[in-house]
Amino acid sequence: MAALENRPFVKMNGLGNEIVVLDLREAPLMVPPEEARALARDGVLPFDQIMALYPPQSEGTHAFVRIINADGSESGACGNGTRCIALYESGRTGADHLVFESVAGPLACSIGPEGITVDMDVPRFGWHDIPLAGPVADTRAIELQAGPAEAPVLRAPAVVNVGNPHAIFWVDDVEAVDLARLGPELEHHPIFPERANISAAQIVSPEHIILRVWERGVGLTRACGTGACAAAVCAARLGLTGRRVTVTLPGGDLVIDWRESDDHILMTGPAEIEFDGRLTAAMLGAPAGAE
Ligand SMILES: N[C@@H](CCC[C@H](N)C(=O)O)C(=O)O
């Protein structure tokens, strides 16, 4: 029998980033990676991330959240998924201010007229924080390139950890970059011992970035909240933009404010509940009723 069989789920999205919320607080269990992979593969419940909720570990928090990618790997952060669990929990409790915990630390969320704002904590730029495979004096532009000589070669990404590792390449036109081909090569580049999310970022103005993301453990997604945070803080740090930008992804816009007073990253955007149901053996890759 599949471990997750018959568990309730809620299908949500954050700007088209496909999210499945599993509220496991009543009967906690670890999400088997092979069941996550089967669920992502079977097409009935396509998802980019599972946001699995566990009983809170600290006073005043709503849940501990573990984030599982479609390939079964775990991530320390998921911006779009965090807005989704904030909306889900607000619907259950009526609260407009919520705090979750994750392996990367606390996630304070507030629901307001502009959308759902998540405090994504502070960015980390040290080579060992990303992490990179070895010491790099200045991670503002590491020496890395990919792509055939005849195509626009991606060069010298900025790198940052915003709860998960990101590499951002600055390009003149995001549509001219074949991220579907270069993404997997770069995600698994040996310079990234924990792999990395790979973005192509086009600076439109000091207040506007267009972004495309190849997500670690998933692939191309319609939106990546941590990718938007990563591109925003790296662009500001390089003087390419201000500290408050709109990031346009295929699924829509996020507003990122890299707060001057404490360097926290505030991400604001929508979330949507689509439908709910219960997981079946077939969805989890096991024959129904199998012991
Ligand atoms: N879609 C997420 C990112 C989820 C985790 C990422 N794939 C990773 O493994 O680091 C977001 O909205 O941030």
mmCIF file of C-alpha atoms and ligand atoms in Angstrom:
data_model
loop_
_atom_site.group_PDB
_atom_site.id
_atom_site.type_symbol
_atom_site.label_atom_id
_atom_site.label_comp_id
_atom_site.label_asym_id
_atom_site.label_seq_id
_atom_site.Cartn_x
_atom_site.Cartn_y
_atom_site.Cartn_z
ATOM 1 C CA MET A 1 0.000 0.000 0.000
ATOM 2 C CA ALA A 2 1.350 3.440 -0.851
ATOM 3 C CA ALA A 3 2.276 5.443 2.270
ATOM 4 C CA LEU A 4 0.343 8.496 1.090
ATOM 5 C CA GLU A 5 -2.699 6.547 -0.155
ATOM 6 C CA ASN A 6 -6.015 8.165 0.821
ATOM 7 C CA ARG A 7 -4.330 11.275 2.258
ATOM 8 C CA PRO A 8 -6.225 14.518 1.446
ATOM 9 C CA PHE A 9 -4.512 17.050 -0.817
ATOM 10 C CA VAL A 10 -5.255 20.563 -2.044
ATOM 11 C CA LYS A 11 -4.091 21.531 -5.519
ATOM 12 C CA MET A 12 -3.012 25.167 -5.692
ATOM 13 C CA ASN A 13 -0.784 27.387 -7.759
ATOM 14 C CA GLY A 14 1.299 30.496 -7.315
ATOM 15 C CA LEU A 15 1.390 32.316 -10.686
ATOM 16 C CA GLY A 16 1.074 28.949 -12.379
ATOM 17 C CA ASN A 17 3.795 27.270 -10.278
ATOM 18 C CA GLU A 18 1.947 23.993 -9.632
ATOM 19 C CA ILE A 19 1.668 23.249 -5.903
ATOM 20 C CA VAL A 20 0.182 20.311 -3.997
ATOM 21 C CA VAL A 21 -0.465 20.945 -0.291
ATOM 22 C CA LEU A 22 -0.412 17.848 1.940
ATOM 23 C CA ASP A 23 -1.589 18.680 5.455
ATOM 24 C CA LEU A 24 0.071 15.891 7.447
ATOM 25 C CA ARG A 25 -0.240 17.547 10.869
ATOM 26 C CA GLU A 26 -2.840 15.075 12.168
ATOM 27 C CA ALA A 27 -0.861 11.986 11.137
ATOM 28 C CA PRO A 28 2.706 12.938 10.218
ATOM 29 C CA LEU A 29 4.742 10.778 7.860
ATOM 30 C CA MET A 30 7.674 11.468 5.584
ATOM 31 C CA VAL A 31 6.783 11.825 1.886
ATOM 32 C CA PRO A 32 8.442 8.893 0.071
ATOM 33 C CA PRO A 33 10.441 10.373 -2.857
ATOM 34 C CA GLU A 34 9.316 7.562 -5.167
ATOM 35 C CA GLU A 35 5.661 8.381 -4.447
ATOM 36 C CA ALA A 36 6.306 12.063 -5.146
ATOM 37 C CA ARG A 37 7.937 11.113 -8.453
ATOM 38 C CA ALA A 38 5.048 8.834 -9.383
ATOM 39 C CA LEU A 39 2.513 11.520 -8.510
ATOM 40 C CA ALA A 40 4.319 14.070 -10.676
ATOM 41 C CA ARG A 41 4.640 11.589 -13.518
ATOM 42 C CA ASP A 42 1.135 10.207 -13.778
ATOM 43 C CA GLY A 43 -0.327 13.422 -15.160
ATOM 44 C CA VAL A 44 -3.458 13.305 -13.008
ATOM 45 C CA LEU A 45 -1.997 15.722 -10.491
ATOM 46 C CA PRO A 46 0.889 17.499 -12.226
ATOM 47 C CA PHE A 47 2.917 19.454 -9.713
ATOM 48 C CA ASP A 48 6.226 21.280 -9.369
ATOM 49 C CA GLN A 49 6.377 21.126 -5.575
ATOM 50 C CA ILE A 50 4.626 19.360 -2.705
ATOM 51 C CA MET A 51 4.294 21.542 0.408
ATOM 52 C CA ALA A 52 4.015 19.001 3.235
ATOM 53 C CA LEU A 53 2.771 20.462 6.543
ATOM 54 C CA TYR A 54 3.894 18.960 9.855
ATOM 55 C CA PRO A 55 3.100 19.888 13.466
ATOM 56 C CA PRO A 56 4.738 23.200 14.504
ATOM 57 C CA GLN A 57 8.035 22.897 16.366
ATOM 58 C CA SER A 58 8.014 26.416 17.850
ATOM 59 C CA GLU A 59 5.444 28.393 19.800
ATOM 60 C CA GLY A 60 3.423 30.809 17.676
ATOM 61 C CA THR A 61 3.984 29.036 14.351
ATOM 62 C CA HIS A 62 1.313 27.269 12.300
ATOM 63 C CA ALA A 63 3.287 24.362 10.847
ATOM 64 C CA PHE A 64 6.706 23.059 9.905
ATOM 65 C CA VAL A 65 6.828 22.768 6.111
ATOM 66 C CA ARG A 66 8.956 20.408 4.043
ATOM 67 C CA ILE A 67 9.244 21.127 0.334
ATOM 68 C CA ILE A 68 9.506 18.266 -2.145
ATOM 69 C CA ASN A 69 10.272 18.794 -5.838
ATOM 70 C CA ALA A 70 8.750 16.728 -8.639
ATOM 71 C CA ASP A 71 11.922 14.593 -8.779
ATOM 72 C CA GLY A 72 11.512 13.724 -5.085
ATOM 73 C CA SER A 73 14.383 15.968 -3.905
ATOM 74 C CA GLU A 74 13.862 18.366 -1.016
ATOM 75 C CA SER A 75 14.372 22.116 -1.086
ATOM 76 C CA GLY A 76 14.879 24.592 1.731
ATOM 77 C CA ALA A 77 12.545 27.175 0.235
ATOM 78 C CA CYS A 78 9.637 27.642 -2.170
ATOM 79 C CA GLY A 79 8.322 31.182 -2.517
ATOM 80 C CA ASN A 80 5.200 30.439 -4.523
ATOM 81 C CA GLY A 81 4.421 27.402 -2.390
ATOM 82 C CA THR A 82 4.727 29.472 0.786
ATOM 83 C CA ARG A 83 2.115 31.939 -0.480
ATOM 84 C CA CYS A 84 -0.097 28.923 -1.231
ATOM 85 C CA ILE A 85 0.132 27.476 2.292
ATOM 86 C CA ALA A 86 -0.481 30.948 3.719
ATOM 87 C CA LEU A 87 -3.747 31.163 1.727
ATOM 88 C CA TYR A 88 -4.656 27.578 2.678
ATOM 89 C CA GLU A 89 -4.036 28.144 6.393
ATOM 90 C CA SER A 90 -5.769 31.529 6.364
ATOM 91 C CA GLY A 91 -8.854 29.809 4.941
ATOM 92 C CA ARG A 92 -8.732 27.234 7.767
ATOM 93 C CA THR A 93 -8.077 29.632 10.646
ATOM 94 C CA GLY A 94 -9.166 33.096 9.466
ATOM 95 C CA ALA A 95 -5.696 34.418 10.325
ATOM 96 C CA ASP A 96 -4.165 37.084 8.058
ATOM 97 C CA HIS A 97 -0.727 36.876 9.654
ATOM 98 C CA LEU A 98 0.877 33.450 9.740
ATOM 99 C CA VAL A 99 4.315 32.042 10.488
ATOM 100 C CA PHE A 100 5.646 28.751 9.155
ATOM 101 C CA GLU A 101 8.963 27.102 9.802
ATOM 102 C CA SER A 102 11.172 25.381 7.249
ATOM 103 C CA VAL A 103 14.640 23.889 7.245
ATOM 104 C CA ALA A 104 15.828 27.300 6.009
ATOM 105 C CA GLY A 105 14.204 29.157 8.931
ATOM 106 C CA PRO A 106 10.970 31.048 9.712
ATOM 107 C CA LEU A 107 8.581 32.260 7.004
ATOM 108 C CA ALA A 108 6.344 35.149 8.128
ATOM 109 C CA CYS A 109 3.355 35.682 5.821
ATOM 110 C CA SER A 110 0.721 38.401 5.690
ATOM 111 C CA ILE A 111 -2.392 38.538 3.534
ATOM 112 C CA GLY A 112 -3.403 42.007 2.374
ATOM 113 C CA PRO A 113 -5.024 43.975 -0.466
ATOM 114 C CA GLU A 114 -1.840 43.795 -2.606
ATOM 115 C CA GLY A 115 -1.649 40.021 -2.286
ATOM 116 C CA ILE A 116 0.265 37.652 -0.019
ATOM 117 C CA THR A 117 3.592 38.922 1.316
ATOM 118 C CA VAL A 118 6.241 36.490 2.562
ATOM 119 C CA ASP A 119 9.368 37.504 4.461
ATOM 120 C CA MET A 120 11.911 35.229 2.771
ATOM 121 C CA ASP A 121 14.674 36.147 5.282
ATOM 122 C CA VAL A 122 18.075 37.458 4.153
ATOM 123 C CA PRO A 123 20.067 36.374 1.059
ATOM 124 C CA ARG A 124 23.426 34.693 1.529
ATOM 125 C CA PHE A 125 26.226 35.341 -0.987
ATOM 126 C CA GLY A 126 29.225 33.462 0.408
ATOM 127 C CA TRP A 127 30.565 30.647 -1.798
ATOM 128 C CA HIS A 128 30.012 28.163 1.059
ATOM 129 C CA ASP A 129 26.411 29.410 1.522
ATOM 130 C CA ILE A 130 25.341 28.859 -2.092
ATOM 131 C CA PRO A 131 27.125 26.308 -1.916
ATOM 132 C CA LEU A 132 29.864 26.258 -4.549
ATOM 133 C CA ALA A 133 32.371 23.439 -4.923
ATOM 134 C CA GLY A 134 35.293 25.611 -3.819
ATOM 135 C CA PRO A 135 36.315 29.060 -2.585
ATOM 136 C CA VAL A 136 35.367 32.015 -4.820
ATOM 137 C CA ALA A 137 36.518 35.413 -3.639
ATOM 138 C CA ASP A 138 33.644 37.404 -5.170
ATOM 139 C CA THR A 139 30.494 35.500 -6.120
ATOM 140 C CA ARG A 140 29.041 38.487 -7.988
ATOM 141 C CA ALA A 141 30.119 36.852 -11.253
ATOM 142 C CA ILE A 142 31.664 33.425 -11.233
ATOM 143 C CA GLU A 143 33.402 32.100 -14.361
ATOM 144 C CA LEU A 144 30.893 29.690 -15.888
ATOM 145 C CA GLN A 145 29.506 29.403 -19.366
ATOM 146 C CA ALA A 146 27.353 27.030 -21.307
ATOM 147 C CA GLY A 147 25.922 26.613 -24.743
ATOM 148 C CA PRO A 148 27.422 26.009 -28.190
ATOM 149 C CA ALA A 149 29.667 28.693 -29.680
ATOM 150 C CA GLU A 150 27.089 29.586 -32.319
ATOM 151 C CA ALA A 151 24.328 30.267 -29.772
ATOM 152 C CA PRO A 152 24.166 33.090 -27.226
ATOM 153 C CA VAL A 153 26.478 31.691 -24.567
ATOM 154 C CA LEU A 154 25.429 32.250 -20.959
ATOM 155 C CA ARG A 155 28.314 33.773 -19.012
ATOM 156 C CA ALA A 156 29.274 34.774 -15.487
ATOM 157 C CA PRO A 157 26.136 34.236 -13.466
ATOM 158 C CA ALA A 158 25.503 35.879 -10.160
ATOM 159 C CA VAL A 159 24.871 33.290 -7.427
ATOM 160 C CA VAL A 160 22.939 33.497 -4.178
ATOM 161 C CA ASN A 161 21.181 31.316 -1.627
ATOM 162 C CA VAL A 162 17.662 32.432 -0.664
ATOM 163 C CA GLY A 163 16.870 29.220 1.182
ATOM 164 C CA ASN A 164 17.936 27.360 -1.951
ATOM 165 C CA PRO A 165 20.729 27.839 -4.478
ATOM 166 C CA HIS A 166 20.299 30.058 -7.550
ATOM 167 C CA ALA A 167 22.476 31.120 -10.487
ATOM 168 C CA ILE A 168 21.256 34.075 -12.556
ATOM 169 C CA PHE A 169 22.575 34.883 -16.043
ATOM 170 C CA TRP A 170 22.015 38.457 -17.295
ATOM 171 C CA VAL A 171 20.809 38.407 -20.905
ATOM 172 C CA ASP A 172 19.534 40.946 -23.431
ATOM 173 C CA ASP A 173 16.502 38.829 -24.361
ATOM 174 C CA VAL A 174 15.219 35.950 -22.217
ATOM 175 C CA GLU A 175 13.347 34.553 -25.237
ATOM 176 C CA ALA A 176 16.639 34.085 -27.084
ATOM 177 C CA VAL A 177 17.987 31.718 -24.415
ATOM 178 C CA ASP A 178 17.328 28.005 -24.841
ATOM 179 C CA LEU A 179 16.935 27.395 -21.114
ATOM 180 C CA ALA A 180 15.235 24.042 -21.763
ATOM 181 C CA ARG A 181 18.555 22.819 -23.170
ATOM 182 C CA LEU A 182 21.040 24.751 -21.035
ATOM 183 C CA GLY A 183 19.105 24.397 -17.773
ATOM 184 C CA PRO A 184 19.795 20.722 -17.049
ATOM 185 C CA GLU A 185 23.479 21.116 -18.030
ATOM 186 C CA LEU A 186 23.892 24.007 -15.596
ATOM 187 C CA GLU A 187 21.657 22.595 -12.832
ATOM 188 C CA HIS A 188 24.048 19.636 -12.593
ATOM 189 C CA HIS A 189 27.271 21.599 -13.177
ATOM 190 C CA PRO A 190 30.002 20.342 -10.790
ATOM 191 C CA ILE A 191 30.441 23.865 -9.408
ATOM 192 C CA PHE A 192 27.047 23.330 -7.665
ATOM 193 C CA PRO A 193 27.450 20.361 -5.269
ATOM 194 C CA GLU A 194 23.742 20.677 -4.285
ATOM 195 C CA ARG A 195 22.703 21.500 -7.873
ATOM 196 C CA ALA A 196 21.112 24.917 -8.530
ATOM 197 C CA ASN A 197 18.095 26.712 -9.945
ATOM 198 C CA ILE A 198 19.133 28.395 -13.204
ATOM 199 C CA SER A 199 17.639 31.708 -14.363
ATOM 200 C CA ALA A 200 17.924 33.966 -17.395
ATOM 201 C CA ALA A 201 17.194 37.555 -16.330
ATOM 202 C CA GLN A 202 16.567 40.571 -18.586
ATOM 203 C CA ILE A 203 16.844 43.979 -16.940
ATOM 204 C CA VAL A 204 14.091 46.163 -18.431
ATOM 205 C CA SER A 205 14.522 49.144 -16.100
ATOM 206 C CA PRO A 206 15.779 49.881 -12.559
ATOM 207 C CA GLU A 207 12.342 48.707 -11.376
ATOM 208 C CA HIS A 208 11.610 45.790 -13.731
ATOM 209 C CA ILE A 209 13.142 42.373 -14.505
ATOM 210 C CA ILE A 210 11.881 39.705 -16.907
ATOM 211 C CA LEU A 211 12.798 36.224 -15.713
ATOM 212 C CA ARG A 212 12.743 32.640 -16.908
ATOM 213 C CA VAL A 213 13.696 29.825 -14.530
ATOM 214 C CA TRP A 214 14.866 26.249 -14.930
ATOM 215 C CA GLU A 215 14.075 24.891 -11.476
ATOM 216 C CA ARG A 216 16.294 22.391 -9.671
ATOM 217 C CA GLY A 217 14.475 19.109 -9.402
ATOM 218 C CA VAL A 218 11.631 20.203 -11.695
ATOM 219 C CA GLY A 219 12.551 21.914 -14.986
ATOM 220 C CA LEU A 220 11.014 24.970 -16.622
ATOM 221 C CA THR A 221 8.175 26.347 -14.501
ATOM 222 C CA ARG A 222 5.709 29.165 -15.054
ATOM 223 C CA ALA A 223 6.986 30.965 -11.991
ATOM 224 C CA CYS A 224 9.622 30.618 -9.289
ATOM 225 C CA GLY A 225 9.306 32.808 -6.210
ATOM 226 C CA THR A 226 12.797 32.160 -4.874
ATOM 227 C CA GLY A 227 14.103 32.723 -8.416
ATOM 228 C CA ALA A 228 12.456 36.152 -8.441
ATOM 229 C CA CYS A 229 13.959 36.918 -5.010
ATOM 230 C CA ALA A 230 17.381 35.722 -6.168
ATOM 231 C CA ALA A 231 17.374 37.786 -9.364
ATOM 232 C CA ALA A 232 16.122 40.885 -7.536
ATOM 233 C CA VAL A 233 18.805 40.892 -4.823
ATOM 234 C CA CYS A 234 21.636 40.027 -7.244
ATOM 235 C CA ALA A 235 20.557 42.770 -9.657
ATOM 236 C CA ALA A 236 20.386 45.324 -6.815
ATOM 237 C CA ARG A 237 23.763 44.199 -5.447
ATOM 238 C CA LEU A 238 25.289 44.767 -8.901
ATOM 239 C CA GLY A 239 23.632 48.170 -9.228
ATOM 240 C CA LEU A 240 21.480 46.998 -12.170
ATOM 241 C CA THR A 241 18.212 47.845 -10.373
ATOM 242 C CA GLY A 242 16.892 49.415 -7.209
ATOM 243 C CA ARG A 243 15.992 47.371 -4.120
ATOM 244 C CA ARG A 244 12.278 47.188 -5.071
ATOM 245 C CA VAL A 245 11.459 45.603 -8.417
ATOM 246 C CA THR A 246 8.646 43.918 -10.295
ATOM 247 C CA VAL A 247 9.722 40.545 -11.644
ATOM 248 C CA THR A 248 7.738 39.334 -14.658
ATOM 249 C CA LEU A 249 7.615 35.528 -15.074
ATOM 250 C CA PRO A 250 5.633 33.546 -17.650
ATOM 251 C CA GLY A 251 2.826 33.139 -15.068
ATOM 252 C CA GLY A 252 2.713 36.785 -13.994
ATOM 253 C CA ASP A 253 4.344 39.400 -11.760
ATOM 254 C CA LEU A 254 5.880 39.293 -8.301
ATOM 255 C CA VAL A 255 6.973 42.387 -6.350
ATOM 256 C CA ILE A 256 10.267 41.951 -4.520
ATOM 257 C CA ASP A 257 11.382 44.458 -1.886
ATOM 258 C CA TRP A 258 14.895 43.941 -0.501
ATOM 259 C CA ARG A 259 14.345 45.897 2.694
ATOM 260 C CA GLU A 260 17.105 48.402 3.443
ATOM 261 C CA SER A 261 16.686 48.296 7.250
ATOM 262 C CA ASP A 262 17.479 44.614 7.785
ATOM 263 C CA ASP A 263 18.239 43.094 4.341
ATOM 264 C CA HIS A 264 15.165 40.859 4.537
ATOM 265 C CA ILE A 265 13.562 39.976 1.191
ATOM 266 C CA LEU A 266 9.804 40.600 0.998
ATOM 267 C CA MET A 267 7.983 38.864 -1.851
ATOM 268 C CA THR A 268 4.372 39.783 -2.712
ATOM 269 C CA GLY A 269 2.102 37.980 -5.127
ATOM 270 C CA PRO A 270 -1.050 35.878 -5.559
ATOM 271 C CA ALA A 271 -1.981 32.309 -4.759
ATOM 272 C CA GLU A 272 -4.934 30.253 -5.958
ATOM 273 C CA ILE A 273 -6.812 27.196 -4.687
ATOM 274 C CA GLU A 274 -7.854 24.961 -7.608
ATOM 275 C CA PHE A 275 -9.383 21.754 -6.208
ATOM 276 C CA ASP A 276 -8.974 19.142 -3.518
ATOM 277 C CA GLY A 277 -9.257 15.377 -3.209
ATOM 278 C CA ARG A 278 -7.626 12.265 -1.798
ATOM 279 C CA LEU A 279 -4.520 10.563 -3.154
ATOM 280 C CA THR A 280 -5.118 7.152 -4.699
ATOM 281 C CA ALA A 281 -2.799 4.173 -5.055
ATOM 282 C CA ALA A 282 -2.809 4.628 -8.827
ATOM 283 C CA MET A 283 -1.750 8.269 -8.497
ATOM 284 C CA LEU A 284 1.120 7.146 -6.274
ATOM 285 C CA GLY A 285 2.312 4.468 -8.650
ATOM 286 C CA ALA A 286 1.009 1.429 -6.696
ATOM 287 C CA PRO A 287 -1.821 -0.960 -7.717
ATOM 288 C CA ALA A 288 -5.004 -0.257 -5.721
ATOM 289 C CA GLY A 289 -5.179 -2.185 -2.470
ATOM 290 C CA ALA A 290 -1.623 -3.546 -2.806
ATOM 291 C CA GLU A 291 -0.176 -4.419 0.628
HETATM 292 N N1 LIG B 1 9.146 26.964 -7.278
HETATM 293 C C1 LIG B 1 9.818 27.306 -6.053
HETATM 294 C C2 LIG B 1 11.228 26.778 -5.940
HETATM 295 C C3 LIG B 1 11.141 25.392 -5.400
HETATM 296 C C4 LIG B 1 12.430 24.776 -5.016
HETATM 297 C C5 LIG B 1 13.475 24.718 -6.132
HETATM 298 N N2 LIG B 1 13.001 23.900 -7.235
HETATM 299 C C6 LIG B 1 14.715 24.118 -5.518
HETATM 300 O O1 LIG B 1 14.842 22.890 -5.533
HETATM 301 O O2 LIG B 1 15.515 24.904 -4.989
HETATM 302 C C7 LIG B 1 9.698 28.757 -5.703
HETATM 303 O O3 LIG B 1 8.606 29.308 -6.010
HETATM 304 O O4 LIG B 1 10.603 29.307 -5.069
#
